[in-house]
Coordinates of C-alpha atoms in Angstrom, one line a residue:
Chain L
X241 CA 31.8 33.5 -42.2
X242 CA 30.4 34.2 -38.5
X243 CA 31.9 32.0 -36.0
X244 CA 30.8 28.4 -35.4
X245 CA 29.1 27.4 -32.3
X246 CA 31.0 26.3 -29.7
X247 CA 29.2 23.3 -29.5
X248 CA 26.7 22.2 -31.5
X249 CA 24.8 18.6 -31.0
X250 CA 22.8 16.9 -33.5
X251 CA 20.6 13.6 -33.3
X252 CA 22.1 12.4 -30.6
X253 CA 21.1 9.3 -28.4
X254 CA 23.0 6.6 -26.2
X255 CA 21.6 3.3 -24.3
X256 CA 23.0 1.5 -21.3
X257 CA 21.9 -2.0 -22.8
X258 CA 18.2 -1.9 -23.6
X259 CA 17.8 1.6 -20.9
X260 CA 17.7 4.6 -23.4
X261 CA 20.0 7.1 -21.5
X262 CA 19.5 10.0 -24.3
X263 CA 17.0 10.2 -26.9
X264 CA 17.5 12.2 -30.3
X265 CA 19.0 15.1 -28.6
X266 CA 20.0 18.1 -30.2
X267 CA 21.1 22.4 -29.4
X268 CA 23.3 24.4 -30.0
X269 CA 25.6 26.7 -27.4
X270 CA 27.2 30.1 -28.3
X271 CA 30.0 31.4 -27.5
X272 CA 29.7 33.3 -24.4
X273 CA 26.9 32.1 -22.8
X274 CA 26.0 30.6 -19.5
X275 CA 23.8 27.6 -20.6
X276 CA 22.2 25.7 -17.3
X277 CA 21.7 21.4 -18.0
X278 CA 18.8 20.8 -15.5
X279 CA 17.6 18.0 -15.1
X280 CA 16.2 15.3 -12.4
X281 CA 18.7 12.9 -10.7
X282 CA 18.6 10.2 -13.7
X283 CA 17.8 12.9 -16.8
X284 CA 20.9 11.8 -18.4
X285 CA 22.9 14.5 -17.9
X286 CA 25.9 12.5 -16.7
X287 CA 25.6 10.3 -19.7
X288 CA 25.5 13.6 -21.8
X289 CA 28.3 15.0 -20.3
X290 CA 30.4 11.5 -20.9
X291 CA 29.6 11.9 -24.7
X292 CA 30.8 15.2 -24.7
X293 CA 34.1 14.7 -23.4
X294 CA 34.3 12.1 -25.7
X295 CA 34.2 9.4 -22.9
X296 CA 31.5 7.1 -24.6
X297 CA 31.0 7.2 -28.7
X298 CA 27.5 8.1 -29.0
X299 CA 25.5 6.2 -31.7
X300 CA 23.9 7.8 -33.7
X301 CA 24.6 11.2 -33.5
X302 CA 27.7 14.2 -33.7
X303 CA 28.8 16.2 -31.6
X304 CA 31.0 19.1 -33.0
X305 CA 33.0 21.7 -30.5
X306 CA 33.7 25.1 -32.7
X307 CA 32.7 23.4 -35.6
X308 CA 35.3 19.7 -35.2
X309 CA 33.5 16.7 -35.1
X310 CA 34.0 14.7 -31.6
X311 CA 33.8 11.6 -33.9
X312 CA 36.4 11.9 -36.9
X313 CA 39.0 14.1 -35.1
X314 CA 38.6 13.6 -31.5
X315 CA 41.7 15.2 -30.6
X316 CA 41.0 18.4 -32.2
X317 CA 38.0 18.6 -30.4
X318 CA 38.6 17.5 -27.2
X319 CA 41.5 20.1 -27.0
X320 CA 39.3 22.8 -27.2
X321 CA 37.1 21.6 -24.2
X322 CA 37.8 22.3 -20.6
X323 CA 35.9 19.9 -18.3
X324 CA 34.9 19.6 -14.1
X325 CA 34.2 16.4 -13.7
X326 CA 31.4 15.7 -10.7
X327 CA 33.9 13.6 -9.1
X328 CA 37.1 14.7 -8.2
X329 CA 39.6 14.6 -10.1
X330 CA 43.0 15.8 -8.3
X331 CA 45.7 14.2 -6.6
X332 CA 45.0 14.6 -2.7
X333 CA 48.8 14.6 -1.4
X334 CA 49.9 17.0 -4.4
X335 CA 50.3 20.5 -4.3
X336 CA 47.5 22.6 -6.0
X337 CA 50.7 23.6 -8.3
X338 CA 51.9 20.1 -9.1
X339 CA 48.3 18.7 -10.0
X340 CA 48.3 22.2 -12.5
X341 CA 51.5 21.6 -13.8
X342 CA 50.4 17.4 -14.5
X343 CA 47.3 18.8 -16.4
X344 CA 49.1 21.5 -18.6
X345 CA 52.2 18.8 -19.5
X346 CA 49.0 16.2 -19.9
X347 CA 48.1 18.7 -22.7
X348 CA 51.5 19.4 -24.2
X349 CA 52.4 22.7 -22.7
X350 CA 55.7 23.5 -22.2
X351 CA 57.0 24.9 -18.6
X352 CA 57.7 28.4 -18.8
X353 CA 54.6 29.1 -21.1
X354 CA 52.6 26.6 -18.6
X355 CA 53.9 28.6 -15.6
X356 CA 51.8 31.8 -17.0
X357 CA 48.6 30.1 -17.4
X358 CA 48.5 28.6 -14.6
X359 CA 49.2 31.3 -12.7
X360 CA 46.5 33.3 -14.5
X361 CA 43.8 30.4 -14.0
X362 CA 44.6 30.4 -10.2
X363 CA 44.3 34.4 -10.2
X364 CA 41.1 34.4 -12.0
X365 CA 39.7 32.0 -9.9
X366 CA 41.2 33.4 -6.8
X367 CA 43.3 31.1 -5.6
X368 CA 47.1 32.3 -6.5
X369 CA 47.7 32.5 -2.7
X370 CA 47.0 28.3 -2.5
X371 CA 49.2 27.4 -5.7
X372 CA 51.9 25.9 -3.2
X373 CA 49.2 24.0 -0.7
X374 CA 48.7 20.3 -0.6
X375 CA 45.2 19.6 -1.8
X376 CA 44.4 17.6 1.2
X377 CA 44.4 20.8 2.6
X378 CA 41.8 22.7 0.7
X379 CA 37.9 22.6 1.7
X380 CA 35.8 21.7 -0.8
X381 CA 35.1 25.1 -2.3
X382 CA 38.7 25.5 -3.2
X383 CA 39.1 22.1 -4.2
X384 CA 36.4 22.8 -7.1
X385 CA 38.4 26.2 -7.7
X386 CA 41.2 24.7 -8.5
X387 CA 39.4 22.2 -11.0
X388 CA 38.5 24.9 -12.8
X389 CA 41.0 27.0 -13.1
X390 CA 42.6 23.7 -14.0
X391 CA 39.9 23.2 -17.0
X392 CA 41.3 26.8 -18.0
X393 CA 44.5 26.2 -18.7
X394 CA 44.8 25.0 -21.9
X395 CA 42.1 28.2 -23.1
X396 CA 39.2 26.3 -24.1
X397 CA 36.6 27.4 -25.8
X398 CA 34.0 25.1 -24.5
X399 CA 33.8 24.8 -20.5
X400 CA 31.9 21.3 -19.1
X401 CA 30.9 21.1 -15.8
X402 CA 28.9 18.2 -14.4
X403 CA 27.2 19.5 -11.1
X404 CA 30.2 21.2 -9.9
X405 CA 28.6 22.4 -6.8
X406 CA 27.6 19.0 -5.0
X407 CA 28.7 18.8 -1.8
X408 CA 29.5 22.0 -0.9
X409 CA 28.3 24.8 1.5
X410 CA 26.1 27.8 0.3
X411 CA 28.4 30.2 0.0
X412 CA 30.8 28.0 -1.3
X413 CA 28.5 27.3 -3.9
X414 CA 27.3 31.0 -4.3
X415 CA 31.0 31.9 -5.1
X416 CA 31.8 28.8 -7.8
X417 CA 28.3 30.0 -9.3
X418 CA 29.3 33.5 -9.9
X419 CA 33.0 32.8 -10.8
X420 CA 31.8 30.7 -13.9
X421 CA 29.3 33.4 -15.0
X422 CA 32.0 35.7 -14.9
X423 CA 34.2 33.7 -16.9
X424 CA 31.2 33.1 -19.5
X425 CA 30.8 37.3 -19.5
X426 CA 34.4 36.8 -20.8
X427 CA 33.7 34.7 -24.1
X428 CA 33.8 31.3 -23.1
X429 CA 30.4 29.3 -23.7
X430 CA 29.5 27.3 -20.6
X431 CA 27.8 24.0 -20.2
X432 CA 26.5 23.6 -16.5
X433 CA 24.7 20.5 -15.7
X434 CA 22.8 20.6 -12.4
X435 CA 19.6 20.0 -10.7
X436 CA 19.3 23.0 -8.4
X437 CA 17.4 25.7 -9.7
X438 CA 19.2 28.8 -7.4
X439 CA 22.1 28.1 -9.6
X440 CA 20.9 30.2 -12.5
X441 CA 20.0 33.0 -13.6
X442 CA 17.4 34.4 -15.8
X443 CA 19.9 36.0 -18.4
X444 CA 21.6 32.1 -19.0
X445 CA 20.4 29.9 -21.9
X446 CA 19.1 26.6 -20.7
X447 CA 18.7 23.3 -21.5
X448 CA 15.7 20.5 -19.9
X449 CA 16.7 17.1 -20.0
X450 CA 14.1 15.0 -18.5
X451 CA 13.9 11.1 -19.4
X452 CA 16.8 11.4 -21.8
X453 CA 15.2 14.1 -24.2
X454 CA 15.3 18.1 -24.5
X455 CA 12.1 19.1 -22.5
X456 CA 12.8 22.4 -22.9
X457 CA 14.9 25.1 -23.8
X458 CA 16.0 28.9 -24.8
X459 CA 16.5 31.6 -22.6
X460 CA 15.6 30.9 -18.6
X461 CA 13.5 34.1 -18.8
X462 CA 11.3 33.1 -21.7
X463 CA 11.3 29.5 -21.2
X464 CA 9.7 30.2 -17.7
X465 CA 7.7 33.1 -18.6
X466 CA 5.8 34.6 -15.0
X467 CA 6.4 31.5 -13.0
X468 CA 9.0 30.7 -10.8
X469 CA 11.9 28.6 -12.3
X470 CA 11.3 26.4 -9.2
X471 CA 7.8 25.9 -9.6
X472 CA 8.1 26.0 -13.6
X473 CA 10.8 22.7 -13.1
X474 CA 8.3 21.2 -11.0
X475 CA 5.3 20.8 -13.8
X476 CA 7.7 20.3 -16.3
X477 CA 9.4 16.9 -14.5
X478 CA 7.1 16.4 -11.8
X479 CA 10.1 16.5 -9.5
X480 CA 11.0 19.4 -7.3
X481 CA 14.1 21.2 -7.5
Chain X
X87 CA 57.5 17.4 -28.4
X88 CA 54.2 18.5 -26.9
X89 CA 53.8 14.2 -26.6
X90 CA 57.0 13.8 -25.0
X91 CA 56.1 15.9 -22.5
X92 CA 52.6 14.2 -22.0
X93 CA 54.4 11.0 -21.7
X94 CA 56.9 12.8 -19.2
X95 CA 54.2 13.8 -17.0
X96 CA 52.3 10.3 -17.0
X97 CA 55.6 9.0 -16.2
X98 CA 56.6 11.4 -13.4
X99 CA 53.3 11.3 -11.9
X100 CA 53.6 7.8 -11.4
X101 CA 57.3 8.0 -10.0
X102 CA 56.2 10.5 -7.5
X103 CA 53.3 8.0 -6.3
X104 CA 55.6 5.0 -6.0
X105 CA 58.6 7.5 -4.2
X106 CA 55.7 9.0 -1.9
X107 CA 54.6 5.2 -1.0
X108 CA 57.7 4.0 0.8
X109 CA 55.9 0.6 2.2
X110 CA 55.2 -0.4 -1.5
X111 CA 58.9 -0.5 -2.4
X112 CA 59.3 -1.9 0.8
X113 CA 57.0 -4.6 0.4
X114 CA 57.7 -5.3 -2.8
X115 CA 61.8 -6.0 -1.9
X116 CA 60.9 -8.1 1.1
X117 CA 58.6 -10.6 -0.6
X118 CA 61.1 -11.9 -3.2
X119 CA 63.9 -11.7 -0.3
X120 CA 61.6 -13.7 2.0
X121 CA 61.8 -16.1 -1.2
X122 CA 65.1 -16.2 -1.8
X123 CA 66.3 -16.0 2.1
X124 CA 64.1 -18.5 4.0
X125 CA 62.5 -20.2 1.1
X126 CA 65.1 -21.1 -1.3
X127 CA 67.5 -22.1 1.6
X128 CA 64.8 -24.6 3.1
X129 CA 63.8 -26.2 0.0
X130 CA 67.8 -26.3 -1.4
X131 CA 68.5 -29.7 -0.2
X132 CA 64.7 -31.4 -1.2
X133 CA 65.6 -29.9 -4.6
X134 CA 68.5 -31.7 -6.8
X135 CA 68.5 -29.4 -9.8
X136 CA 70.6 -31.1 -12.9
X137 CA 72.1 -28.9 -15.7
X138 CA 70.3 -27.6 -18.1
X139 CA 70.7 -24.6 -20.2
X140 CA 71.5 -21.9 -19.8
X141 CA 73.3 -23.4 -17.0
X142 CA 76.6 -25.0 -17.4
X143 CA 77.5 -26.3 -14.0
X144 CA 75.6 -27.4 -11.0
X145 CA 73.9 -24.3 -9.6
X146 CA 72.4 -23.8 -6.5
X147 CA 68.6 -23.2 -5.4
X148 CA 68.9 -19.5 -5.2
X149 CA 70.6 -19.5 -8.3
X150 CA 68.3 -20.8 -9.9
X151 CA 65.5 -19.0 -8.2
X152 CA 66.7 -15.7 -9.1
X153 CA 65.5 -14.9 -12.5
X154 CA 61.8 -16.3 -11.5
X155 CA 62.0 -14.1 -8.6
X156 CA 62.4 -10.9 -10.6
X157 CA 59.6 -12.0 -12.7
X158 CA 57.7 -11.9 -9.1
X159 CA 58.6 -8.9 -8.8
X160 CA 57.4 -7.8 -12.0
X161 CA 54.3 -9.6 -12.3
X162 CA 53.3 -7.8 -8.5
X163 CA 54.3 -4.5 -9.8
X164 CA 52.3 -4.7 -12.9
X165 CA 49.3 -6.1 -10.7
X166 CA 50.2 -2.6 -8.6
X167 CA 50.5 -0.7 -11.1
X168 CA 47.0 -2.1 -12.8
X169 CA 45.5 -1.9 -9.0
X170 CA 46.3 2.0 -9.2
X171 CA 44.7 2.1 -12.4
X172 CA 41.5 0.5 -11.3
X173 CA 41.9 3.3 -8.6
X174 CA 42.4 5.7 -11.1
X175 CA 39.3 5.2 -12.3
X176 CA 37.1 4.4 -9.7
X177 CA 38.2 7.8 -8.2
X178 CA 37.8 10.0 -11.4
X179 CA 41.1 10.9 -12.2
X180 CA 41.8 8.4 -15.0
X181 CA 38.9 10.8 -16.7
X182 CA 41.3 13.6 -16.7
X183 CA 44.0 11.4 -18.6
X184 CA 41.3 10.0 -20.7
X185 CA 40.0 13.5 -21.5
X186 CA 43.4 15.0 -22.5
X187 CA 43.9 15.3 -26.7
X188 CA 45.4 12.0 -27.7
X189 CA 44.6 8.9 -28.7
X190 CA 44.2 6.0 -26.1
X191 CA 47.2 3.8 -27.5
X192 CA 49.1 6.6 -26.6
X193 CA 47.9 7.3 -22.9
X194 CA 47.4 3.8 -22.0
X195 CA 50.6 2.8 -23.6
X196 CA 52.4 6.0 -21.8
X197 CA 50.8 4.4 -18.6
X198 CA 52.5 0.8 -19.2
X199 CA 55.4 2.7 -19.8
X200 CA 55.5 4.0 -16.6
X201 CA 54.2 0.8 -14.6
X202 CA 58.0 -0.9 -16.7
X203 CA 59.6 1.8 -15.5
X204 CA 58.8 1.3 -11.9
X205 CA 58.9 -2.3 -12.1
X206 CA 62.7 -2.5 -13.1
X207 CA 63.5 -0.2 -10.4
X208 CA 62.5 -2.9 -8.0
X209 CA 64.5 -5.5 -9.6
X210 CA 67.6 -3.3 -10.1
X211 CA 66.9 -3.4 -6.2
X212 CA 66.4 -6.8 -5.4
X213 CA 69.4 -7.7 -7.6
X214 CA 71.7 -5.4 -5.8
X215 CA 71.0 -7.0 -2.3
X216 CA 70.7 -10.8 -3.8
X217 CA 74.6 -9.7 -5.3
X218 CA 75.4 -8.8 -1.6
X219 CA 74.2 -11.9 -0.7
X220 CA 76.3 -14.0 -3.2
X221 CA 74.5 -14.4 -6.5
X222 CA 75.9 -12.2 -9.0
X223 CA 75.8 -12.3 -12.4
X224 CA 78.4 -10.5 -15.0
X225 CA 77.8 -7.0 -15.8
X226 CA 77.3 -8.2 -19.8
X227 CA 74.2 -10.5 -17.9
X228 CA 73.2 -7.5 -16.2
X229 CA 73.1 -5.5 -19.2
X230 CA 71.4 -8.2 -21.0
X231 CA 69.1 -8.7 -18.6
X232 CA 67.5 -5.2 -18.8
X233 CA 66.0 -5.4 -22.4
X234 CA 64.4 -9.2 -21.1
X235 CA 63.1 -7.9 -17.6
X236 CA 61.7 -4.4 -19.4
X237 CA 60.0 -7.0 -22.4
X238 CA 58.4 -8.6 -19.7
X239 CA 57.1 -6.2 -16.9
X240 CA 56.0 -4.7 -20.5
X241 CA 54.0 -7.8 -21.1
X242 CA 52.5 -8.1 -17.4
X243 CA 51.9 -4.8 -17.4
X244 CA 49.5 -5.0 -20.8
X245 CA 48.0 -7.9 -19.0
X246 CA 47.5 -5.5 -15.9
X247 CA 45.8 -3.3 -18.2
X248 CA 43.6 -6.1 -19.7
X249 CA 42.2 -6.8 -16.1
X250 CA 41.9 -3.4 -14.9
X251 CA 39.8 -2.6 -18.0
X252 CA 37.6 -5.1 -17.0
X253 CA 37.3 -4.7 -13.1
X254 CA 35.0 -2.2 -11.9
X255 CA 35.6 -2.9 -8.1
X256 CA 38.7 -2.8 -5.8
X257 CA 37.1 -5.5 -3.9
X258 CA 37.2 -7.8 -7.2
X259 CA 40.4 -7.0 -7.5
X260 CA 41.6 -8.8 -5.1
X261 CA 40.1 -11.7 -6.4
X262 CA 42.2 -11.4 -9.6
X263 CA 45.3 -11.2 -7.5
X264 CA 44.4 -14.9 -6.3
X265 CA 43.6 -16.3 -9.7
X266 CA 45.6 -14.4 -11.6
X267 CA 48.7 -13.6 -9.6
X268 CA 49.4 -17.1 -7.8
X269 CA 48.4 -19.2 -10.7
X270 CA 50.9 -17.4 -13.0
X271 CA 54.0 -17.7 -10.5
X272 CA 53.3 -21.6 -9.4
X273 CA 52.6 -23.0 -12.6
X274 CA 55.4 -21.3 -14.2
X275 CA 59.7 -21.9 -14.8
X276 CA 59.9 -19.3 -12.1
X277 CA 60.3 -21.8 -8.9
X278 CA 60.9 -25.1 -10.1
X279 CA 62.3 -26.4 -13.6
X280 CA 59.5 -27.5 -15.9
X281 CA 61.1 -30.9 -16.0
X282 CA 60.8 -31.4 -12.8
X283 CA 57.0 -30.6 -13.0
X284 CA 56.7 -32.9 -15.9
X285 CA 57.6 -35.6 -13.4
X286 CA 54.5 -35.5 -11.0
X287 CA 52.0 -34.2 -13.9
X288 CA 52.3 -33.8 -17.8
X289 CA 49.3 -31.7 -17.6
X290 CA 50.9 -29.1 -15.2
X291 CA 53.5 -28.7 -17.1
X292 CA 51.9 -28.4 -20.2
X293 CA 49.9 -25.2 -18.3
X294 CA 53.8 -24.2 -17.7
X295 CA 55.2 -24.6 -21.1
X296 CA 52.1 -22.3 -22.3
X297 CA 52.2 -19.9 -19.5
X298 CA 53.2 -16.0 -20.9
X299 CA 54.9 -15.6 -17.7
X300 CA 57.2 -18.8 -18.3
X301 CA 58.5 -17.5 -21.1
X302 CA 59.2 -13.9 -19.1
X303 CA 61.1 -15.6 -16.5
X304 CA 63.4 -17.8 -19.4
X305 CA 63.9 -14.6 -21.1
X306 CA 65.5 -12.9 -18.1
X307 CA 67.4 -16.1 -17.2
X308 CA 68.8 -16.7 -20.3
X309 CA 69.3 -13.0 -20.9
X310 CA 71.2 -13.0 -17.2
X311 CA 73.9 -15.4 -18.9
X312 CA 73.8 -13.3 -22.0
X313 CA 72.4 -15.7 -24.1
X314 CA 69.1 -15.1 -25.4
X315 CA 65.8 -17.8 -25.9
X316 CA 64.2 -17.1 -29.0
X317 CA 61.2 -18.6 -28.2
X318 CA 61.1 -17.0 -24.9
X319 CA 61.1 -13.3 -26.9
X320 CA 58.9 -14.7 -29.3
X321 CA 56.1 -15.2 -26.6
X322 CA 56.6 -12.3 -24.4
X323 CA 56.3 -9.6 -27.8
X324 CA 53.6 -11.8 -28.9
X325 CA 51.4 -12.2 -26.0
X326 CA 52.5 -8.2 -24.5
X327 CA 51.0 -7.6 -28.0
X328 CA 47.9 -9.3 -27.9
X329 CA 47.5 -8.2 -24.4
X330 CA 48.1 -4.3 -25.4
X331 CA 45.5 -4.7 -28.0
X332 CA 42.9 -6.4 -25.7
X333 CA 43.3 -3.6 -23.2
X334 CA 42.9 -1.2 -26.0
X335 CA 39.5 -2.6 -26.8
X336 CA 38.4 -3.0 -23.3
X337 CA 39.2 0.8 -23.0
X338 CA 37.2 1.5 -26.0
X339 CA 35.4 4.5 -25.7
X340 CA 31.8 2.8 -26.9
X341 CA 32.7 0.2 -24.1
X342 CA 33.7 2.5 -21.0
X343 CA 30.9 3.2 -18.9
X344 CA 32.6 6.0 -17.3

């Protein structure tokens, strides 16, 4: 049997009250790809990415990560799901180390075997020289490294990130962009939600969520054919990148 | 094993904050000293306590103060501790917990845990200096005591949860501390016998007799003359219970926006 995917929606939808936040949505991601959520401000992706962290229950719909429901064994599934929240998530006057070490307990690690990972999550995201600094400390860019390497720790097979690069400067952003595409080249299917077309790439999968349904989607390449992906977002939403 | 060590790290975490926050702990010894110093020595003569139990002898204001004040102290540090949670949450970081692979009993429950744990640190405190200051109890009534005053920061605590599960806003928050906090510890055992309440208004007291936190602060003073109210346990497990499973709901995920 070929692997499952690592996540795999089906008829899914959510309201805020009588506002219809996601509308009968369903894909599929695979194992080592880079799949880009774009969307407008408002799309849904937020809402999406709450669902799939198991945050709100959606009704109707499943959501299964490597082939375990979200719904019936939530545990299982979440535990195979790293996630960047667009808000931070860190404890400022904490060392980069201690907020690590909270995560990997938080998950049921045990010390010694937590001390590896985390030094190998800080390495691959090049920070093992901060591992000791207060947060506080950091600049943005690194504060969103850390996050990551954070969402590594437990080897997920399923990476969430909701806009991870708001906020920062280009070449902070430039840097977080490539690091996650090199962790995708690795094996690890990616979910990045964003509105900002320079973050991807015409090899990554990608999804369109526009008004709480899937515009669009397949490979950026053939989804956008000759025209520009900025110009292509633009007549699909009406709304510029 | 792999939930110990979750519950370890909710625990520690919170234990760091409250060592790292030195004018909590601070503030929240002087308040119930402020009580027991100025207050209780001011209002000593206007108050003629008779005996009741578990008392066997006349006692004095502050004696009699004592118990009600750790259940201050409790009912604050649960407020705190549901104030941080609000914070939590509001800052993003109560995703991460909510995110990790367990159930919510378990991480909201390892939370409440932790808020306890705190809690009885600050009475241990307050106890220490109110012995230095005269009123001591036997070490069997400070043994006894421990169980009663973790039952009830347990039950404020749940009811911390409760409102924080409902509270979107700081700002709000401090609302709830006025109708929440200062009701609870005036119309409640914990300054003034209910007898003595019953005089000037049979409704008041009535709110007393049926307030969770009455029953918190007889459990403790019983417990501190090792003798235990059955009632009082009765209402603390009953109501921490009810309260624990109200949060649970409000922290439902088909009811959290976020």
């Amino acid at each position: 049997m070929s692997e499952p995917p690592a996540l795999e929606v089906s008829g899914l939808s959510h309201s805020w009250g009588r506002k219809t936040a996601l509308s009968d949505l369903a894909f599929r991601l695979q194992p080592g790809r880079f799949c880009a959520l774009l969307g407008p401000n408002g799309a849904g992706k937020s809402t999406l990415m709450a669902v799939l962290t198991g945050l709100i229950r959606p009704r109707p719909g499943t959501v299964q990560i490597g082939g375990v429901d979200m719904g019936r064994t939530p545990r299982a599934a979440l535990a195979q799901i790293g996630v960047v929240f667009q808000a931070p998530t860190y404890d400022l006057d904490r060392s980069v180390a201690a907020n690590l070490h909270y995560f990997a307990a938080l998950h049921g690690l045990a010390r010694p075997e937590a001390e590896t990972r985390i030094a190998e999550a800080l390495a691959r995201l090049g920070m093992a020289a901060r591992a000791d600094e207060r947060v506080a400390r950091l600049n943005g860019g690194h504060r969103r490294r850390m996050e990551i390497a954070r969402a590594l720790i437990h080897r997920p097979r399923l990476l969430l990130l909701d806009e991870p690069t708001v906020g920062l400067d280009a070449p902070a952003r430039a840097a977080i962009t490539a690091h996650v595409h090199d962790l995708a080249a690795d094996g690890i299917a990616v979910l990045w939600a964003t509105h900002l077309v320079d973050e991807i790439r015409d090899s990554d999968d990608l999804l369109l969520l526009h008004q709480g349904r899937l515009a669009a989607r397949g490979r950026v390449d053939e989804v956008r054919g000759a025209t520009p992906l900025h110009d292509w977002f633009l007549s699909q939403t009406g709304v510029p990148a | 094993m792999s939930a110990a060590r979750a519950l370890g790290a909710i625990l520690m975490r919170e234990a760091a904050r409250f060592v790292t926050q030195r004018e909590r702990f601070f503030a929240a010894l002087v308040r119930p000293l402020v009580w027991l110093f100025v207050f209780a020595a001011g209002f000593r003569a206007a108050l003629g306590l008779s005996i009741q139990p578990p008392y066997r002898t006349y006692i004095t204001y502050e004696t009699y103060i004592a118990p009600g004040l750790c259940g201050m102290i409790l009912l604050f540090s649960a407020m705190q501790s549901s104030l941080s949670l609000v914070n939590d949450r509001e800052s993003g970081v109560m995703r991460l917990m909510l995110t990790a692979p367990w159930p919510r009993w378990f991480l909201l429950g390892a939370k409440l845990l932790a808020g306890a744990l705190v809690g009885l640190i600050q009475v241990a405190a307050f106890l220490a200096i109110a012995a230095l200051y005269g009123i001591k109890f036997t070490w069997a009534g400070y043994g006894a005591m421990l169980p009663a005053a973790a039952l009830s920061a347990l039950m404020l605590g749940a009811l911390g949860l409760v409102l924080s599960a409902r509270v979107r806003q700081l700002e709000n928050f401090a609302g709830i501390m006025n109708f929440v906090i200062f009701p609870m510890f005036f119309l409640s055992s914990a300054l003034y016998p209910i007898w003595k309440m019953q005089e000037s208004s049979p409704l008041l007291a009535w709110i007393c007799r049926i307030n969770p936190f009455t029953h918190g602060v007889e459990l403790i003073r019983f417990a501190l003359y090792g003798q235990l109210n059955a009632l009082a346990l009765a209402v603390v497990c009953g109501a921490g219970a009810l309260f624990f499973a109200l949060a649970l709901w409000g922290y439902e995920p088909a009811r959290t926006k976020g």
